[in-house]
mmCIF file of C-alpha atoms and ligand atoms in Angstrom:
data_model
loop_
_atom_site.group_PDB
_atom_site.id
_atom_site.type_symbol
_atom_site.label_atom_id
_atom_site.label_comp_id
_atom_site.label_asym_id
_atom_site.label_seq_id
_atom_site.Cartn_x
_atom_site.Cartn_y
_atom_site.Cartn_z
ATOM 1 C CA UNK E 20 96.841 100.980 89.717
ATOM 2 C CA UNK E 21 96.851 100.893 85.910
ATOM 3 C CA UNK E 22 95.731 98.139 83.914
ATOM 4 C CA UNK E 23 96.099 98.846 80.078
ATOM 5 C CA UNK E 24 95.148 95.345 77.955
ATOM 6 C CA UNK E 25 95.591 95.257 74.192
ATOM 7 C CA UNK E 26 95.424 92.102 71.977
ATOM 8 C CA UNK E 27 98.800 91.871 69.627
ATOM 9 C CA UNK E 28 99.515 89.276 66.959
ATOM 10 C CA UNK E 29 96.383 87.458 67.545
ATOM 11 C CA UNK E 30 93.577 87.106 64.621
ATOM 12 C CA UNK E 31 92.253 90.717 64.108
ATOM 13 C CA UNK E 32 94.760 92.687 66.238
ATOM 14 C CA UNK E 33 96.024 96.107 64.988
ATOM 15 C CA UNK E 34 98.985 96.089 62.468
ATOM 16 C CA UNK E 35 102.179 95.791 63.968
ATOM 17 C CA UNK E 36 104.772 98.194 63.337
ATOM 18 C CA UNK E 37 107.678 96.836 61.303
ATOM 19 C CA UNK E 38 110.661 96.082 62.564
ATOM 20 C CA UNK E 39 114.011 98.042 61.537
ATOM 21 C CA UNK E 40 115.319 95.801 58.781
ATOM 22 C CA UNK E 41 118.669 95.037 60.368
ATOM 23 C CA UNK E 42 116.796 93.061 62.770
ATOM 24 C CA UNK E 43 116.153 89.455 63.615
ATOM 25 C CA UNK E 44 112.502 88.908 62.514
ATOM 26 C CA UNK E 45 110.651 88.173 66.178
ATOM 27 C CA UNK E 46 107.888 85.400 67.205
ATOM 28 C CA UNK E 47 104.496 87.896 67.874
ATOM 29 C CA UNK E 48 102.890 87.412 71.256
ATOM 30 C CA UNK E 49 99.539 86.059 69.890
ATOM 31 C CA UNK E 50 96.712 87.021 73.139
ATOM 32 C CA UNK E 51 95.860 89.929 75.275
ATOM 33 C CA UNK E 52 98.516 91.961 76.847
ATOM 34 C CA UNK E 53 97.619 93.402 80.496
ATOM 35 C CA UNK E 54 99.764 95.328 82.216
ATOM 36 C CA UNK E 55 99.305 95.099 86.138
ATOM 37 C CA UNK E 56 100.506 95.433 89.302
ATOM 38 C CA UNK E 57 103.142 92.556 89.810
ATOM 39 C CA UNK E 58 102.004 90.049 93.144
ATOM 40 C CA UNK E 59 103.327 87.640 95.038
ATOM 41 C CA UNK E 60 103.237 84.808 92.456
ATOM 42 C CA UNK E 61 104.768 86.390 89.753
ATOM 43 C CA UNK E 62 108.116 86.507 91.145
ATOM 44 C CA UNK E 63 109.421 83.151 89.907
ATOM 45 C CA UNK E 64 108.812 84.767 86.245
ATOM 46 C CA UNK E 65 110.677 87.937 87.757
ATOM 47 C CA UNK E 66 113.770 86.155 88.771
ATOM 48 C CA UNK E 67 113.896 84.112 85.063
ATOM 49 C CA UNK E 68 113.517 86.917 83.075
ATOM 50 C CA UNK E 69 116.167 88.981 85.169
ATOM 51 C CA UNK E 70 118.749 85.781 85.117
ATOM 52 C CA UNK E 71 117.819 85.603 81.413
ATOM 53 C CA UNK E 72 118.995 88.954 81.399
ATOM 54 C CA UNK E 73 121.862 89.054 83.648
ATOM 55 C CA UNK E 74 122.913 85.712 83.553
ATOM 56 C CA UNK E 75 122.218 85.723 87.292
ATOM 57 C CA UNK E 76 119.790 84.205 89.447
ATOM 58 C CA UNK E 77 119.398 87.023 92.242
ATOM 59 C CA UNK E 78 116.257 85.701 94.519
ATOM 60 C CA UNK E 79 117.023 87.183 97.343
ATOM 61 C CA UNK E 80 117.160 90.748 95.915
ATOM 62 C CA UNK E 81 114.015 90.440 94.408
ATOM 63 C CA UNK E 82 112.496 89.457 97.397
ATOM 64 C CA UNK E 83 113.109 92.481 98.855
ATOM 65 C CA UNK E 84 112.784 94.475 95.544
ATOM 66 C CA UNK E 85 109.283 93.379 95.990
ATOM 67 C CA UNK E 86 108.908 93.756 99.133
ATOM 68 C CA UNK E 87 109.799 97.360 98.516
ATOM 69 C CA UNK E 88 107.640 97.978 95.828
ATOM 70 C CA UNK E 89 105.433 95.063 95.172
ATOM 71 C CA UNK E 90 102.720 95.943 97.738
ATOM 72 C CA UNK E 91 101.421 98.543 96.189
ATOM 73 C CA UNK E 92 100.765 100.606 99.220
ATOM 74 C CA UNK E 93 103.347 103.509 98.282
ATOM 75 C CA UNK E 94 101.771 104.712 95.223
ATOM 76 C CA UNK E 95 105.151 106.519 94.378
ATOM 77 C CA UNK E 96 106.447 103.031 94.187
ATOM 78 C CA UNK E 97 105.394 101.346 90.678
ATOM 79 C CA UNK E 98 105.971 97.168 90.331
ATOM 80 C CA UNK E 99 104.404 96.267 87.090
ATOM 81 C CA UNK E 100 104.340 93.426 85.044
ATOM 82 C CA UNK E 101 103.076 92.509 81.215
ATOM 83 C CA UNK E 102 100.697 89.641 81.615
ATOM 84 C CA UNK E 103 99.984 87.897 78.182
ATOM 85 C CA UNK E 104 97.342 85.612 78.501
ATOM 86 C CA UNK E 105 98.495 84.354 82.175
ATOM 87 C CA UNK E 106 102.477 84.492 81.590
ATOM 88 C CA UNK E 107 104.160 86.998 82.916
ATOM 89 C CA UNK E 108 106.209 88.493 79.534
ATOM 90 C CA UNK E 109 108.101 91.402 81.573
ATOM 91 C CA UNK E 110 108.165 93.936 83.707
ATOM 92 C CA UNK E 111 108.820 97.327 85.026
ATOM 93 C CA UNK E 112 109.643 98.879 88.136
ATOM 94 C CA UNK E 113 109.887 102.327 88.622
ATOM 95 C CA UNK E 114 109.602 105.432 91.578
ATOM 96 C CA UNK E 115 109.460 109.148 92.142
ATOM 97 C CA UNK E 116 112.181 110.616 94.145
ATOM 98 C CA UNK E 117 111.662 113.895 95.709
ATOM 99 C CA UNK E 118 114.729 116.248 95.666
ATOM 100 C CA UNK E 119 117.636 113.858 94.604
ATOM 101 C CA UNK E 120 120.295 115.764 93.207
ATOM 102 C CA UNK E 121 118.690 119.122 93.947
ATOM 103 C CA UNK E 122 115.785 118.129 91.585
ATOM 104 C CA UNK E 123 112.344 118.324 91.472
ATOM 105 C CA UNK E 124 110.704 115.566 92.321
ATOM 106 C CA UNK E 125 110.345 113.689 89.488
ATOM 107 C CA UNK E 126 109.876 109.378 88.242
ATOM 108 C CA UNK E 127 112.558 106.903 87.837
ATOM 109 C CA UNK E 128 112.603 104.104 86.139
ATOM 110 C CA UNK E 129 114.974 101.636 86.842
ATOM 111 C CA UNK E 130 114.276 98.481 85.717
ATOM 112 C CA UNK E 131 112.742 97.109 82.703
ATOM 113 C CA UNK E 132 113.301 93.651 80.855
ATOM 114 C CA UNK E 133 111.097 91.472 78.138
ATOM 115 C CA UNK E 134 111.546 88.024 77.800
ATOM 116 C CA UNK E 135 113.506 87.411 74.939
ATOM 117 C CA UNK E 136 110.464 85.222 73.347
ATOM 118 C CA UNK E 137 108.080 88.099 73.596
ATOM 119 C CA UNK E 138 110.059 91.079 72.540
ATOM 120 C CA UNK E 139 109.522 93.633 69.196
ATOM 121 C CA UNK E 140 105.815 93.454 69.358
ATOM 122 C CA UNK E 141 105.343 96.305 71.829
ATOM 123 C CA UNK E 142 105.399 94.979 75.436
ATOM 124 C CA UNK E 143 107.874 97.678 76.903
ATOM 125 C CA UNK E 144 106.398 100.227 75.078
ATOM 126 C CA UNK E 145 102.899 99.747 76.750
ATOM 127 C CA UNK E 146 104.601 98.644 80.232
ATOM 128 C CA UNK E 147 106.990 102.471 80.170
ATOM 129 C CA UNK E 148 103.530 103.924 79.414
ATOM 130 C CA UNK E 149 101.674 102.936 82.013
ATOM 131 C CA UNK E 150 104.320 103.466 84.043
ATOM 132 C CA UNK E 151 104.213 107.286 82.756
ATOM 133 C CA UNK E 152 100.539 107.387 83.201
ATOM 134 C CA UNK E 153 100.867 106.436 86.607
ATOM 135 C CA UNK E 154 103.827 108.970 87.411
ATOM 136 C CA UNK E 155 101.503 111.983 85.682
ATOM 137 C CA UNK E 156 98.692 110.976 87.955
ATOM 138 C CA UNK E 157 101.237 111.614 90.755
ATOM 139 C CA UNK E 158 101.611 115.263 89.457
ATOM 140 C CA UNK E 159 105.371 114.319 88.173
ATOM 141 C CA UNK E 160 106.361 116.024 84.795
ATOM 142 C CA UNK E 161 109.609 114.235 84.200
ATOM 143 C CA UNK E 162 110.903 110.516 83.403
ATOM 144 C CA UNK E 163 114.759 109.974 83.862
ATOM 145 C CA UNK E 164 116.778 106.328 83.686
ATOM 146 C CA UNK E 165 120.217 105.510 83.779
ATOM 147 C CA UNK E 166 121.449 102.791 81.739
ATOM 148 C CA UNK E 167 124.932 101.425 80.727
ATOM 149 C CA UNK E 168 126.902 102.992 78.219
ATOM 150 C CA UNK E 169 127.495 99.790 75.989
ATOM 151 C CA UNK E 170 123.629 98.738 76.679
ATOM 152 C CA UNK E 171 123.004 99.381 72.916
ATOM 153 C CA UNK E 172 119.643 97.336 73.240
ATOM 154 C CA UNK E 173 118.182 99.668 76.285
ATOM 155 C CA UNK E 174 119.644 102.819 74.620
ATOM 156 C CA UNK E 175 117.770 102.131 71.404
ATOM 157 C CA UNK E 176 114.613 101.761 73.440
ATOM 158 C CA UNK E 177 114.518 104.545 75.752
ATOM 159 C CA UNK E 178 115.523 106.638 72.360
ATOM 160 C CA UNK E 179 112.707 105.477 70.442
ATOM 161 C CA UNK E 180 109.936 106.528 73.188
ATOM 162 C CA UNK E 181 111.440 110.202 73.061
ATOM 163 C CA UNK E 182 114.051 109.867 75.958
ATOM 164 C CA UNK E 183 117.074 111.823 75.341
ATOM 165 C CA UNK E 184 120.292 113.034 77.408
ATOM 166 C CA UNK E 185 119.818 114.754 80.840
ATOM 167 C CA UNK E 186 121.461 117.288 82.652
ATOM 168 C CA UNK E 187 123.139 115.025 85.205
ATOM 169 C CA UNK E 188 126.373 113.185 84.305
ATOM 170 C CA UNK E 189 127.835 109.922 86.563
ATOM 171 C CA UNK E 190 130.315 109.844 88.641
ATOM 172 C CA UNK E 191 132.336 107.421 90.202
ATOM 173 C CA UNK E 192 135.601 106.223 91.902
ATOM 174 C CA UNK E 193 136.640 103.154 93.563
ATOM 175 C CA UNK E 194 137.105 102.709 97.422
ATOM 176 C CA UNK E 195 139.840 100.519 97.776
ATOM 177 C CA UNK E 196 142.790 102.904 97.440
HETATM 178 C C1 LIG V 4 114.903 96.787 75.554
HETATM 179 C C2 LIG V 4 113.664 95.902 75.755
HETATM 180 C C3 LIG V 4 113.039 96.223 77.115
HETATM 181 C C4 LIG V 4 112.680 96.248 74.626
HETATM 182 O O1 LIG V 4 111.505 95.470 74.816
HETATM 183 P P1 LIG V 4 110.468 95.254 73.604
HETATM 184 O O2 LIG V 4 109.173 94.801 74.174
HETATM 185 O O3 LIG V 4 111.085 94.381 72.570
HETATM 186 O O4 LIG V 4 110.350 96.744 73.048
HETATM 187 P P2 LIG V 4 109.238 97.315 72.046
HETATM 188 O O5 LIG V 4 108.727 96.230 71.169
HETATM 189 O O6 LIG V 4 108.254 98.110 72.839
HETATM 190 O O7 LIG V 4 110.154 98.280 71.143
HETATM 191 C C5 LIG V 4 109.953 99.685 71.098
HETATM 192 C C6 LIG V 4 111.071 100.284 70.271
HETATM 193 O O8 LIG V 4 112.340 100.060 70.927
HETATM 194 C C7 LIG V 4 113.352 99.924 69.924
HETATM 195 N N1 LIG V 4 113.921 98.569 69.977
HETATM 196 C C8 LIG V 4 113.435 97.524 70.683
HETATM 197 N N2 LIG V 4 114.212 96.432 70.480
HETATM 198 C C9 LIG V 4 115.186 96.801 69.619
HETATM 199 C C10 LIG V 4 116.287 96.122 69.011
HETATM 200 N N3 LIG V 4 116.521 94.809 69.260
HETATM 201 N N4 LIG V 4 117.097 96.804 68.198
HETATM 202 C C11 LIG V 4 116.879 98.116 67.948
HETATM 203 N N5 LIG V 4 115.838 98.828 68.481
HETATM 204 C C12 LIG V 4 115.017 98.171 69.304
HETATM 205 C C13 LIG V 4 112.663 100.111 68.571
HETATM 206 O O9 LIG V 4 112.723 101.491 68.222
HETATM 207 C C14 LIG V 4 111.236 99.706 68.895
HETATM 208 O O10 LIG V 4 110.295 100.277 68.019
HETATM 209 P P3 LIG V 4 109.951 99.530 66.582
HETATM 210 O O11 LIG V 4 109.659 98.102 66.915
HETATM 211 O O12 LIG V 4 108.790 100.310 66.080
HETATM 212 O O13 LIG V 4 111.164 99.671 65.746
HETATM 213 C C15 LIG V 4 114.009 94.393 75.650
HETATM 214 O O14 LIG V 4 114.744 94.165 74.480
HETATM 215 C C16 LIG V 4 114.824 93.915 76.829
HETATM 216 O O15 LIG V 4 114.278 93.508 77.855
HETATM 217 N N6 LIG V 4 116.149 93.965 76.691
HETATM 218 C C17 LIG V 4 117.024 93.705 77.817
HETATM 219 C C18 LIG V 4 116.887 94.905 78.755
HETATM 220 C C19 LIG V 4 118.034 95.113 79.646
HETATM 221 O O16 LIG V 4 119.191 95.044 79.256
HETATM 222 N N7 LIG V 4 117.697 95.419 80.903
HETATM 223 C C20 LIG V 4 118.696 95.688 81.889
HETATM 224 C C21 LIG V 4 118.795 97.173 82.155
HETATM 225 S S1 LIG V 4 117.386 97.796 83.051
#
């Protein structure tokens, strides 16, 4: 599984790029960023990032998110964290889905979140690579998310690392009537 480290903010660590001037200026991670597999014990770091997040603790559903994906033995199902210096700053969690929709197979990625405290200095950026890298070694040629529409934040993201608008729109309807 991929494991991409790179040293950020610390004494001697390439330039950062600036951030868009209509932004907050952010504390730099100072130490080595890894990005790696999630396990077992990172889970607790999981949950309070997501709650940060969310606003919601959701234990048991990571539980099984990991369980799903956290083993590592499906290698079309990616769990991966950003480890600076032995905290877990955020993660990623993405999969390739064969014929969904009537499309290729191709990778999803569905979750991604940096604690507050460690973001602008590059962490999702190297944790959607990887990701990427290890969908390409899986002989996938496309990347597709879905994200909500007022999720200015995500949208800005996913924009800025070449992602634009897909064939597929959403659908929905409620149940109860
Ligand atoms: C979106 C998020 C993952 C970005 O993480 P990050 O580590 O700060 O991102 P990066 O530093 O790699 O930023 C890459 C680019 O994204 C864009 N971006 C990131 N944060 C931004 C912000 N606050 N405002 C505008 N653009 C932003 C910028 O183009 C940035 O490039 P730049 O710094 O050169 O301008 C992080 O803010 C986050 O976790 N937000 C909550 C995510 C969420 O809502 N998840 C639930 C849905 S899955």
């Amino acid at each position: 599984m991929t494991r991409a480290s790179t040293r950020t903010g610390a004494a001697g660590a390439p330039a950062r790029r600036r951030a868009a001037a209509t932004r907050a200026p952010a504390p730099e991670p100072a130490g080595v960023v890894t990005v790696r597999p999630a396990r077992r014990a990172d889970l607790d770091r999981v949950i309070a990032i997501d709650a940060t997040v969310t606003g919601v603790e959701k234990r048991s559903y990571w539980l099984s998110v990991f369980r799903r994906y956290g083993d590592g033995e499906q290698p079309e199902r990616i769990f991966l964290v950003a480890d600076i210096d032995g905290r877990v700053a955020g993660f990623i969690i993405g999969e390739v889905r064969d014929w969904e929709f009537g499309a290729p197979p191709c990778g999803w990625v569905f979750a991604i979140d940096v604690a507050p405290e460690f973001r602008l200095a590059g962490v999702a950026t190297r944790m959607l690579d990887a990701l990427r890298a290890g969908f390409r070694r899986l002989g996938v040629r496309k990347l597709r998310t879905i994200l909500a529409r007022d999720n200015t934040l995500i949208l800005s993201f996913f924009r800025s690392q070449g992602m634009m608008t897909g064939p597929f729109i959403p659908l929905e309807m409620d149940l109860d009537a």
